[in-house]
């Protein structure tokens, strides 16, 4: 009867939708190079038990290793090898025919040479993706700036939910690293002006490439195109897409000058995952104090938003004590409610609003 057909069709549609979501979770994890133990591999194993063919694995393969994005902005060779090895392991537990595409893909990865830069791709709800080049060696040249930390993802989610905070404002970011948080704010929150900063030349160079690769334009007063071989397809963008005025500057917190403070004045200062080392705390507090006091003298009310993954509670507590010591106020803000990016939700991350109390 018609109602039975409708019910069956609804069930099929729901199952298909669930499977699409499952494949999408694999895709998002793969393109952000999440650890293997964070992938839904146990669920994949369960789903494959009930299958008579390899269509699910084929679908996952098409949306990850064989996706055009993977050819253009690939995760590291090592990561792709581990990922394919896991898929093969799960496939070999089934009774289905061998899947040639899986072994072909592995063969191609095994023949590939590891490059210095690999890519992570973060998908926004709009379907757009943020492309970030990162150094394959997690900590390179003594800097932590070339990898994406979880607090940047947490902050980016919060910023997208609270875009009015940044709309038409001038923003300075301290310790921009790969530029994830700033690129997302520039693409989704319509600030008037955005200044990325970091202190390592190699980080700044990759940061510029990441900004350009995401279709944003740099203010050429502060940038020499010869510094960077990133794609410059952005010249033909419409005025609307040019978004905020963006600059990238070198900034050493321990050596912030009055000239820099005057030049980099902004409505909002943001920083993510910058409190990882006790030695950094004093320099950071000193820099924040200079920026906040300078703005207050000019009757400009600046505010700082700082998101931290609390790896070492003692270091984090010390940071708050140092803020108290120089009369800088701080309050914890409720984090994001939406789950846009894949990261460990059990990680302790805190967002502070920091301001001058006097």
mmCIF file of C-alpha atoms in Angstrom:
data_model
loop_
_atom_site.group_PDB
_atom_site.id
_atom_site.type_symbol
_atom_site.label_atom_id
_atom_site.label_comp_id
_atom_site.label_asym_id
_atom_site.label_seq_id
_atom_site.Cartn_x
_atom_site.Cartn_y
_atom_site.Cartn_z
ATOM 1 C CA UNK A 1 0.000 0.000 0.000
ATOM 2 C CA UNK A 2 1.053 3.628 -0.492
ATOM 3 C CA UNK A 3 1.817 4.318 3.213
ATOM 4 C CA UNK A 4 4.154 1.269 3.290
ATOM 5 C CA UNK A 5 6.012 2.500 0.219
ATOM 6 C CA UNK A 6 6.328 5.948 1.792
ATOM 7 C CA UNK A 7 7.694 4.432 5.042
ATOM 8 C CA UNK A 8 10.216 2.306 3.129
ATOM 9 C CA UNK A 9 11.337 5.297 1.095
ATOM 10 C CA UNK A 10 11.687 7.366 4.267
ATOM 11 C CA UNK A 11 13.822 4.640 5.881
ATOM 12 C CA UNK A 12 16.051 4.375 2.806
ATOM 13 C CA UNK A 13 16.392 8.174 2.680
ATOM 14 C CA UNK A 14 17.267 8.354 6.406
ATOM 15 C CA UNK A 15 19.861 5.562 6.045
ATOM 16 C CA UNK A 16 21.413 7.313 3.037
ATOM 17 C CA UNK A 17 21.527 10.620 4.929
ATOM 18 C CA UNK A 18 23.177 8.903 7.930
ATOM 19 C CA UNK A 19 25.768 7.337 5.661
ATOM 20 C CA UNK A 20 26.489 10.700 4.034
ATOM 21 C CA UNK A 21 27.086 12.200 7.493
ATOM 22 C CA UNK A 22 29.345 9.274 8.392
ATOM 23 C CA UNK A 23 31.443 9.710 5.229
ATOM 24 C CA UNK A 24 31.573 13.463 5.866
ATOM 25 C CA UNK A 25 32.950 12.879 9.375
ATOM 26 C CA UNK A 26 35.717 10.753 7.805
ATOM 27 C CA UNK A 27 36.410 13.456 5.249
ATOM 28 C CA UNK A 28 36.656 16.250 7.827
ATOM 29 C CA UNK A 29 38.941 14.183 10.045
ATOM 30 C CA UNK A 30 41.147 13.122 7.130
ATOM 31 C CA UNK A 31 41.640 16.643 5.785
ATOM 32 C CA UNK A 32 42.554 17.999 9.232
ATOM 33 C CA UNK A 33 44.954 15.074 9.801
ATOM 34 C CA UNK A 34 43.300 13.895 13.016
ATOM 35 C CA UNK A 35 44.993 11.024 14.820
ATOM 36 C CA UNK A 36 43.908 7.535 13.753
ATOM 37 C CA UNK A 37 42.394 6.811 17.164
ATOM 38 C CA UNK A 38 40.068 9.816 16.668
ATOM 39 C CA UNK A 39 38.611 8.448 13.418
ATOM 40 C CA UNK A 40 35.297 6.499 13.539
ATOM 41 C CA UNK A 41 37.070 3.248 12.605
ATOM 42 C CA UNK A 42 35.088 1.039 15.010
ATOM 43 C CA UNK A 43 31.846 2.308 13.487
ATOM 44 C CA UNK A 44 33.266 1.660 10.006
ATOM 45 C CA UNK A 45 34.007 -1.936 11.007
ATOM 46 C CA UNK A 46 30.407 -2.388 12.222
ATOM 47 C CA UNK A 47 28.937 -0.878 9.070
ATOM 48 C CA UNK A 48 31.121 -3.075 6.823
ATOM 49 C CA UNK A 49 29.943 -6.248 8.594
ATOM 50 C CA UNK A 50 26.466 -5.723 7.174
ATOM 51 C CA UNK A 51 27.613 -4.969 3.626
ATOM 52 C CA UNK A 52 27.877 -7.292 0.658
ATOM 53 C CA UNK A 53 29.931 -4.864 -1.402
ATOM 54 C CA UNK A 54 32.642 -2.187 -1.088
ATOM 55 C CA UNK A 55 30.558 0.868 -1.977
ATOM 56 C CA UNK A 56 30.975 2.479 1.466
ATOM 57 C CA UNK A 57 34.779 2.190 1.343
ATOM 58 C CA UNK A 58 34.757 3.410 -2.248
ATOM 59 C CA UNK A 59 32.705 6.416 -1.139
ATOM 60 C CA UNK A 60 35.119 7.205 1.728
ATOM 61 C CA UNK A 61 38.063 6.877 -0.648
ATOM 62 C CA UNK A 62 36.471 9.254 -3.183
ATOM 63 C CA UNK A 63 35.859 11.861 -0.454
ATOM 64 C CA UNK A 64 39.363 11.644 1.038
ATOM 65 C CA UNK A 65 42.497 10.347 -0.712
ATOM 66 C CA UNK A 66 40.978 10.509 -4.220
ATOM 67 C CA UNK A 67 39.261 13.868 -3.702
ATOM 68 C CA UNK A 68 40.584 16.718 -5.931
ATOM 69 C CA UNK A 69 41.394 18.718 -2.779
ATOM 70 C CA UNK A 70 43.815 15.985 -1.709
ATOM 71 C CA UNK A 71 45.720 16.298 -4.987
ATOM 72 C CA UNK A 72 46.043 20.060 -4.648
ATOM 73 C CA UNK A 73 46.443 20.496 -0.872
ATOM 74 C CA UNK A 74 47.441 17.046 0.444
ATOM 75 C CA UNK A 75 47.893 15.919 4.052
ATOM 76 C CA UNK A 76 51.373 14.536 4.738
ATOM 77 C CA UNK A 77 52.523 11.375 2.937
ATOM 78 C CA UNK A 78 52.922 9.616 6.289
ATOM 79 C CA UNK A 79 49.346 10.494 7.271
ATOM 80 C CA UNK A 80 47.875 9.294 3.979
ATOM 81 C CA UNK A 81 49.828 6.032 4.292
ATOM 82 C CA UNK A 82 48.514 5.381 7.820
ATOM 83 C CA UNK A 83 44.971 6.288 6.755
ATOM 84 C CA UNK A 84 44.985 3.901 3.785
ATOM 85 C CA UNK A 85 46.545 1.135 5.897
ATOM 86 C CA UNK A 86 43.598 1.439 8.321
ATOM 87 C CA UNK A 87 41.046 1.286 5.487
ATOM 88 C CA UNK A 88 42.777 -1.783 4.013
ATOM 89 C CA UNK A 89 42.785 -3.461 7.431
ATOM 90 C CA UNK A 90 39.027 -2.900 7.765
ATOM 91 C CA UNK A 91 38.397 -4.037 4.189
ATOM 92 C CA UNK A 92 40.358 -7.265 4.666
ATOM 93 C CA UNK A 93 38.091 -8.159 7.602
ATOM 94 C CA UNK A 94 35.135 -8.304 5.189
ATOM 95 C CA UNK A 95 34.281 -11.026 2.679
ATOM 96 C CA UNK A 96 33.910 -8.645 -0.255
ATOM 97 C CA UNK A 97 36.050 -8.580 -3.390
ATOM 98 C CA UNK A 98 39.440 -6.810 -3.163
ATOM 99 C CA UNK A 99 39.109 -3.088 -3.828
ATOM 100 C CA UNK A 100 41.743 -2.220 -6.419
ATOM 101 C CA UNK A 101 41.392 1.531 -5.865
ATOM 102 C CA UNK A 102 42.541 1.114 -2.250
ATOM 103 C CA UNK A 103 45.750 -0.692 -3.205
ATOM 104 C CA UNK A 104 46.382 1.621 -6.159
ATOM 105 C CA UNK A 105 46.058 4.630 -3.866
ATOM 106 C CA UNK A 106 48.446 3.080 -1.338
ATOM 107 C CA UNK A 107 50.944 2.295 -4.117
ATOM 108 C CA UNK A 108 50.865 5.902 -5.253
ATOM 109 C CA UNK A 109 51.392 7.202 -1.703
ATOM 110 C CA UNK A 110 54.301 4.794 -1.116
ATOM 111 C CA UNK A 111 55.975 6.173 -4.253
ATOM 112 C CA UNK A 112 55.496 9.772 -3.079
ATOM 113 C CA UNK A 113 58.201 11.781 -1.403
ATOM 114 C CA UNK A 114 57.420 13.604 1.848
ATOM 115 C CA UNK A 115 57.501 17.363 1.352
ATOM 116 C CA UNK A 116 58.423 19.928 3.979
ATOM 117 C CA UNK A 117 54.920 21.427 3.943
ATOM 118 C CA UNK A 118 51.709 19.419 4.223
ATOM 119 C CA UNK A 119 48.175 20.806 4.226
ATOM 120 C CA UNK A 120 45.160 20.803 6.500
ATOM 121 C CA UNK A 121 41.728 21.749 5.187
ATOM 122 C CA UNK A 122 38.993 22.943 7.535
ATOM 123 C CA UNK A 123 35.444 22.938 6.147
ATOM 124 C CA UNK A 124 33.066 25.749 7.098
ATOM 125 C CA UNK A 125 29.314 25.164 7.328
ATOM 126 C CA UNK A 126 28.958 27.147 4.076
ATOM 127 C CA UNK A 127 30.957 24.427 2.318
ATOM 128 C CA UNK A 128 33.979 26.720 1.875
ATOM 129 C CA UNK A 129 37.228 25.303 3.162
ATOM 130 C CA UNK A 130 40.190 26.943 4.866
ATOM 131 C CA UNK A 131 43.480 25.702 3.391
ATOM 132 C CA UNK A 132 46.520 25.811 5.667
ATOM 133 C CA UNK A 133 50.080 24.848 4.859
ATOM 134 C CA UNK A 134 51.888 23.512 7.931
ATOM 135 C CA UNK A 135 55.355 22.228 8.548
ATOM 136 C CA UNK A 136 55.557 18.434 8.553
ATOM 137 C CA UNK A 137 57.988 18.476 11.483
ATOM 138 C CA UNK A 138 55.599 19.410 14.317
ATOM 139 C CA UNK A 139 58.035 21.759 15.998
ATOM 140 C CA UNK A 140 60.454 23.178 13.478
ATOM 141 C CA UNK A 141 63.300 25.604 13.936
ATOM 142 C CA UNK A 142 62.373 25.883 17.609
ATOM 143 C CA UNK A 143 58.948 27.361 16.912
ATOM 144 C CA UNK A 144 55.453 26.094 17.657
ATOM 145 C CA UNK A 145 53.940 28.531 15.166
ATOM 146 C CA UNK A 146 53.726 26.183 12.196
ATOM 147 C CA UNK A 147 51.043 23.885 13.575
ATOM 148 C CA UNK A 148 47.372 24.441 14.363
ATOM 149 C CA UNK A 149 46.386 24.154 17.995
ATOM 150 C CA UNK A 150 42.937 23.293 19.348
ATOM 151 C CA UNK A 151 42.224 26.657 20.975
ATOM 152 C CA UNK A 152 42.388 28.297 17.530
ATOM 153 C CA UNK A 153 39.545 26.010 16.365
ATOM 154 C CA UNK A 154 37.579 26.681 19.558
ATOM 155 C CA UNK A 155 38.046 30.445 19.149
ATOM 156 C CA UNK A 156 37.129 30.337 15.441
ATOM 157 C CA UNK A 157 33.840 28.589 16.275
ATOM 158 C CA UNK A 158 33.092 31.217 18.943
ATOM 159 C CA UNK A 159 33.982 34.070 16.555
ATOM 160 C CA UNK A 160 31.607 32.756 13.866
ATOM 161 C CA UNK A 161 28.796 32.607 16.455
ATOM 162 C CA UNK A 162 29.610 36.146 17.643
ATOM 163 C CA UNK A 163 30.587 37.828 14.381
ATOM 164 C CA UNK A 164 29.054 41.151 15.474
ATOM 165 C CA UNK A 165 31.942 41.506 17.973
ATOM 166 C CA UNK A 166 34.402 41.799 15.066
ATOM 167 C CA UNK A 167 32.219 43.443 12.417
ATOM 168 C CA UNK A 168 33.775 46.703 11.120
ATOM 169 C CA UNK A 169 36.455 46.601 13.844
ATOM 170 C CA UNK A 170 40.228 46.799 13.554
ATOM 171 C CA UNK A 171 41.914 43.698 14.955
ATOM 172 C CA UNK A 172 45.460 42.776 15.949
ATOM 173 C CA UNK A 173 46.302 39.114 16.405
ATOM 174 C CA UNK A 174 49.291 38.104 18.522
ATOM 175 C CA UNK A 175 51.118 34.856 17.704
ATOM 176 C CA UNK A 176 49.111 34.160 14.537
ATOM 177 C CA UNK A 177 51.012 30.980 13.628
ATOM 178 C CA UNK A 178 49.451 29.367 10.552
ATOM 179 C CA UNK A 179 46.690 31.999 10.571
ATOM 180 C CA UNK A 180 43.685 29.721 11.124
ATOM 181 C CA UNK A 181 41.764 31.927 13.581
ATOM 182 C CA UNK A 182 42.480 35.152 11.710
ATOM 183 C CA UNK A 183 41.674 33.778 8.264
ATOM 184 C CA UNK A 184 38.299 32.538 9.536
ATOM 185 C CA UNK A 185 37.533 35.890 11.213
ATOM 186 C CA UNK A 186 38.464 37.705 7.971
ATOM 187 C CA UNK A 187 36.285 35.375 5.879
ATOM 188 C CA UNK A 188 33.212 35.243 8.123
ATOM 189 C CA UNK A 189 33.094 38.258 10.489
ATOM 190 C CA UNK A 190 33.721 41.257 8.161
ATOM 191 C CA UNK A 191 36.312 43.168 10.222
ATOM 192 C CA UNK A 192 37.489 46.531 8.849
ATOM 193 C CA UNK A 193 41.173 45.796 9.300
ATOM 194 C CA UNK A 194 43.151 42.748 10.411
ATOM 195 C CA UNK A 195 46.817 42.583 11.400
ATOM 196 C CA UNK A 196 48.413 39.151 11.733
ATOM 197 C CA UNK A 197 51.639 39.044 13.745
ATOM 198 C CA UNK A 198 54.309 36.553 14.750
ATOM 199 C CA UNK A 199 57.994 36.709 15.539
ATOM 200 C CA UNK A 200 59.538 33.920 13.437
ATOM 201 C CA UNK A 201 60.443 34.731 9.799
ATOM 202 C CA UNK A 202 59.628 31.185 8.619
ATOM 203 C CA UNK A 203 56.200 31.366 10.286
ATOM 204 C CA UNK A 204 55.501 34.780 8.720
ATOM 205 C CA UNK A 205 56.440 33.497 5.264
ATOM 206 C CA UNK A 206 54.063 30.510 5.471
ATOM 207 C CA UNK A 207 51.378 32.727 7.048
ATOM 208 C CA UNK A 208 51.426 35.028 4.001
ATOM 209 C CA UNK A 209 51.031 32.032 1.689
ATOM 210 C CA UNK A 210 48.102 30.719 3.748
ATOM 211 C CA UNK A 211 46.338 34.098 3.623
ATOM 212 C CA UNK A 212 46.679 34.303 -0.166
ATOM 213 C CA UNK A 213 45.704 30.667 -0.724
ATOM 214 C CA UNK A 214 42.371 31.421 0.952
ATOM 215 C CA UNK A 215 41.470 34.176 -1.491
ATOM 216 C CA UNK A 216 42.320 37.075 0.833
ATOM 217 C CA UNK A 217 44.440 40.024 -0.260
ATOM 218 C CA UNK A 218 47.423 41.430 1.586
ATOM 219 C CA UNK A 219 47.995 45.136 1.921
ATOM 220 C CA UNK A 220 50.969 45.498 -0.426
ATOM 221 C CA UNK A 221 52.502 48.351 1.595
ATOM 222 C CA UNK A 222 53.824 45.755 4.007
ATOM 223 C CA UNK A 223 54.469 42.894 1.647
ATOM 224 C CA UNK A 224 56.812 42.204 -1.234
ATOM 225 C CA UNK A 225 55.335 39.696 -3.736
ATOM 226 C CA UNK A 226 58.828 38.272 -4.262
ATOM 227 C CA UNK A 227 58.717 36.979 -0.682
ATOM 228 C CA UNK A 228 56.087 34.497 -1.557
ATOM 229 C CA UNK A 229 55.264 32.119 -4.390
ATOM 230 C CA UNK A 230 51.681 31.444 -3.293
ATOM 231 C CA UNK A 231 48.888 31.505 -5.809
ATOM 232 C CA UNK A 232 48.064 35.062 -6.761
ATOM 233 C CA UNK A 233 44.812 34.288 -8.510
ATOM 234 C CA UNK A 234 43.172 36.829 -6.246
ATOM 235 C CA UNK A 235 43.876 39.888 -8.402
ATOM 236 C CA UNK A 236 40.596 39.543 -10.257
ATOM 237 C CA UNK A 237 38.438 39.317 -7.133
ATOM 238 C CA UNK A 238 35.511 41.700 -6.911
ATOM 239 C CA UNK A 239 35.711 44.568 -4.431
ATOM 240 C CA UNK A 240 33.205 42.742 -2.250
ATOM 241 C CA UNK A 241 35.466 39.717 -1.890
ATOM 242 C CA UNK A 242 38.540 41.720 -1.048
ATOM 243 C CA UNK A 243 37.269 41.831 2.504
ATOM 244 C CA UNK A 244 39.309 43.606 5.203
ATOM 245 C CA UNK A 245 42.576 45.461 4.833
ATOM 246 C CA UNK A 246 45.071 42.784 5.873
ATOM 247 C CA UNK A 247 48.672 43.198 6.981
ATOM 248 C CA UNK A 248 51.287 40.777 8.311
ATOM 249 C CA UNK A 249 53.949 42.084 10.695
ATOM 250 C CA UNK A 250 56.870 40.711 12.687
ATOM 251 C CA UNK A 251 56.339 41.330 16.399
ATOM 252 C CA UNK A 252 58.571 40.206 19.263
ATOM 253 C CA UNK A 253 56.623 40.577 22.525
ATOM 254 C CA UNK A 254 59.696 41.189 24.641
ATOM 255 C CA UNK A 255 60.768 44.058 22.380
ATOM 256 C CA UNK A 256 57.512 45.908 21.638
ATOM 257 C CA UNK A 257 58.362 49.578 21.023
ATOM 258 C CA UNK A 258 56.142 52.628 21.513
ATOM 259 C CA UNK A 259 56.264 53.145 17.720
ATOM 260 C CA UNK A 260 54.869 49.637 17.182
ATOM 261 C CA UNK A 261 52.199 50.192 19.834
ATOM 262 C CA UNK A 262 51.109 53.415 18.101
ATOM 263 C CA UNK A 263 51.193 51.826 14.646
ATOM 264 C CA UNK A 264 49.316 48.648 15.636
ATOM 265 C CA UNK A 265 46.540 50.262 17.660
ATOM 266 C CA UNK A 266 43.292 48.355 17.248
ATOM 267 C CA UNK A 267 39.828 47.919 18.719
ATOM 268 C CA UNK A 268 40.366 44.235 19.483
ATOM 269 C CA UNK A 269 43.408 42.076 20.196
ATOM 270 C CA UNK A 270 43.117 38.324 19.826
ATOM 271 C CA UNK A 271 45.464 35.459 20.658
ATOM 272 C CA UNK A 272 45.021 31.681 20.690
ATOM 273 C CA UNK A 273 47.186 29.042 22.314
ATOM 274 C CA UNK A 274 49.983 31.422 23.241
ATOM 275 C CA UNK A 275 50.362 30.346 26.894
ATOM 276 C CA UNK A 276 52.387 27.153 26.594
ATOM 277 C CA UNK A 277 55.671 28.215 28.199
ATOM 278 C CA UNK A 278 56.246 29.989 31.571
ATOM 279 C CA UNK A 279 58.968 32.141 29.963
ATOM 280 C CA UNK A 280 56.465 33.550 27.471
ATOM 281 C CA UNK A 281 53.967 34.670 30.149
ATOM 282 C CA UNK A 282 55.822 37.786 31.363
ATOM 283 C CA UNK A 283 56.527 38.990 27.809
ATOM 284 C CA UNK A 284 52.897 38.500 26.798
ATOM 285 C CA UNK A 285 51.503 40.340 29.841
ATOM 286 C CA UNK A 286 53.982 43.180 29.275
ATOM 287 C CA UNK A 287 52.926 43.483 25.603
ATOM 288 C CA UNK A 288 49.205 43.408 26.488
ATOM 289 C CA UNK A 289 49.745 46.091 29.139
ATOM 290 C CA UNK A 290 51.475 48.372 26.609
ATOM 291 C CA UNK A 291 48.682 48.026 24.051
ATOM 292 C CA UNK A 292 45.840 48.454 26.558
ATOM 293 C CA UNK A 293 47.385 51.472 28.343
ATOM 294 C CA UNK A 294 48.287 53.203 25.070
ATOM 295 C CA UNK A 295 44.754 52.833 23.773
ATOM 296 C CA UNK A 296 43.270 54.100 27.012
ATOM 297 C CA UNK A 297 45.419 57.256 26.816
ATOM 298 C CA UNK A 298 43.984 57.882 23.376
ATOM 299 C CA UNK A 299 40.465 57.296 24.803
ATOM 300 C CA UNK A 300 40.105 54.157 22.764
ATOM 301 C CA UNK A 301 38.607 51.193 24.578
ATOM 302 C CA UNK A 302 40.481 48.073 23.538
ATOM 303 C CA UNK A 303 39.563 44.553 24.553
ATOM 304 C CA UNK A 304 41.525 41.313 24.302
ATOM 305 C CA UNK A 305 40.078 37.856 23.554
ATOM 306 C CA UNK A 306 42.485 35.081 24.463
ATOM 307 C CA UNK A 307 41.748 31.363 24.040
ATOM 308 C CA UNK A 308 43.983 28.782 25.678
ATOM 309 C CA UNK A 309 44.298 25.022 25.694
ATOM 310 C CA UNK A 310 45.178 24.471 29.357
ATOM 311 C CA UNK A 311 48.065 22.028 29.079
ATOM 312 C CA UNK A 312 49.784 23.239 32.222
ATOM 313 C CA UNK A 313 47.380 24.670 34.852
ATOM 314 C CA UNK A 314 50.286 26.217 36.821
ATOM 315 C CA UNK A 315 51.499 28.235 33.832
ATOM 316 C CA UNK A 316 47.957 29.340 33.045
ATOM 317 C CA UNK A 317 47.317 30.353 36.675
ATOM 318 C CA UNK A 318 50.552 32.314 36.672
ATOM 319 C CA UNK A 319 49.398 34.201 33.569
ATOM 320 C CA UNK A 320 46.190 35.259 35.351
ATOM 321 C CA UNK A 321 48.157 36.271 38.468
ATOM 322 C CA UNK A 322 50.475 38.425 36.338
ATOM 323 C CA UNK A 323 47.447 40.135 34.757
ATOM 324 C CA UNK A 324 46.072 40.840 38.267
ATOM 325 C CA UNK A 325 49.470 42.204 39.293
ATOM 326 C CA UNK A 326 49.406 44.949 36.656
ATOM 327 C CA UNK A 327 45.715 45.805 37.129
ATOM 328 C CA UNK A 328 44.436 44.090 33.988
ATOM 329 C CA UNK A 329 40.959 42.601 34.413
ATOM 330 C CA UNK A 330 39.848 39.280 32.954
ATOM 331 C CA UNK A 331 36.708 37.176 32.862
ATOM 332 C CA UNK A 332 35.939 33.742 31.448
ATOM 333 C CA UNK A 333 33.516 33.757 28.522
ATOM 334 C CA UNK A 334 31.230 30.874 27.573
ATOM 335 C CA UNK A 335 32.661 28.982 24.611
ATOM 336 C CA UNK A 336 30.995 28.075 21.306
ATOM 337 C CA UNK A 337 27.887 25.899 21.140
ATOM 338 C CA UNK A 338 28.242 24.780 17.504
ATOM 339 C CA UNK A 339 30.573 21.961 16.448
ATOM 340 C CA UNK A 340 32.055 23.031 13.133
ATOM 341 C CA UNK A 341 35.584 21.645 13.309
ATOM 342 C CA UNK A 342 36.889 18.231 14.356
ATOM 343 C CA UNK A 343 38.924 18.385 17.556
ATOM 344 C CA UNK A 344 38.846 16.716 20.955
ATOM 345 C CA UNK A 345 35.898 18.259 22.821
ATOM 346 C CA UNK A 346 37.193 16.889 26.131
ATOM 347 C CA UNK A 347 40.263 19.143 25.896
ATOM 348 C CA UNK A 348 40.171 21.893 28.534
ATOM 349 C CA UNK A 349 40.018 25.155 26.611
ATOM 350 C CA UNK A 350 39.183 28.532 28.146
ATOM 351 C CA UNK A 351 38.307 31.845 26.509
ATOM 352 C CA UNK A 352 39.170 35.014 28.430
ATOM 353 C CA UNK A 353 38.003 38.567 27.832
ATOM 354 C CA UNK A 354 40.811 40.829 29.032
ATOM 355 C CA UNK A 355 40.504 44.577 29.618
ATOM 356 C CA UNK A 356 42.102 47.481 31.479
ATOM 357 C CA UNK A 357 40.386 47.869 34.887
ATOM 358 C CA UNK A 358 41.503 51.422 35.572
#
